[in-house]
Steps between C-alpha positions, in 0.01 A plus 500: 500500500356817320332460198524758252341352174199266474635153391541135559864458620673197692667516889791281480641451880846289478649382869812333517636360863837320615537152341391612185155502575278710278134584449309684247125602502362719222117701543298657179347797608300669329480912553144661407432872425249737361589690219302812420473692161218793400419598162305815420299499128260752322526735260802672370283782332247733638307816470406744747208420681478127373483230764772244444460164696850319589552175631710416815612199567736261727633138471666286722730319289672351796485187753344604789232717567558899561320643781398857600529581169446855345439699212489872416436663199626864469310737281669775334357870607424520116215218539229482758354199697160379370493157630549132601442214557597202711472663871763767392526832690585815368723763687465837361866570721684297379287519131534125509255180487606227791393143471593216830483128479563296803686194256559482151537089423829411311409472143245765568409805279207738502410834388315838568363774268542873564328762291665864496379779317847699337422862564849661353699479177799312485695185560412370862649183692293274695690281769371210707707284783478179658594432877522217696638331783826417539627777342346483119466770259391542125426752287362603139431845316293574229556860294186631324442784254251719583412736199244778433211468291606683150223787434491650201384851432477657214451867312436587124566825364449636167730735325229661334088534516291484308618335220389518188361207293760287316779711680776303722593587851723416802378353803706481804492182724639501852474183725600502870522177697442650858463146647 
């Protein structure tokens, strides 16, 4: 047998022989397996050149512990690593944070915090996997807005000077956001 699906199912073997004799033996078993899911949280909304901490974490929401397990967190080339925590190890190659754990227990979870500092403008996607053995994958994405910081300049100009005492005049007022 091959299971496919943690459960609790029942055997049933059934023998029947000449002279009507028959025989029937049923077995519980019970199939265990680790099930892996990763969530990535933090903030939705950032400015240029404002750290943003997000949190990454795993669970193990299955019956049986998950070993060699895995867990990368890919940066977008519009942020830049600052740091972490939790033994992980930043590869500038790959622009990716790697964390390892020998055995996540079932009924497990934990979490990690990575800072990154966004250093462009616009809506970025951060992406972190699970892996284990015996073939387990997960995945989760966040998307984040990175905006500019509005800066406002501004010019007055007068239509006319001087101006004489009790007179009215125009003033012209231009404001530029170059942010």
């Amino acid at each position: 047998l091959q299971a496919d699906q943690a459960c609790v199912l029942t055997n049933t073997i059934n023998v029947r022989g000449d002279a009507s004799l028959t025989a029937t033996h049923s077995v519980e078993i019970e199939v265990v397996a680790p099930q892996l899911a990763v969530d990535m949280s933090g903030p939705k909304r950032r400015y240029l050149d404002r750290q943003a901490t997000y949190t990454v974490s795993i669970a193990n929401a299955g019956t049986a512990a998950a070993r060699d397990v895995e867990i990368v967190a890919y940066l977008p080339k519009g942020m830049k690593f600052v740091s972490t925590d939790h033994q992980g190890q930043y590869d500038p190659q790959h622009h990716a944070v790697f964390w390892s754990l020998e055995e996540l227990p079932a009924a497990q979870q934990g979490s990690a915090s990575l800072v990154a500092l966004p250093v462009e403008p616009g809506e970025h996607k951060l992406r972190v996997e699970g892996r284990a053995q015996l073939g387990l994958t997960t995945s989760d994405e966040e998307l984040v807005l990175v905006e500019a910081f509005p800066q406002l300049e501004f010019t007055v100009h007068d239509e006319a000077d001087p101006i004489e005492d009790g007179a009215e005049t125009i003033y012209q007022v231009r404001v530029t956001n170059t942010g």
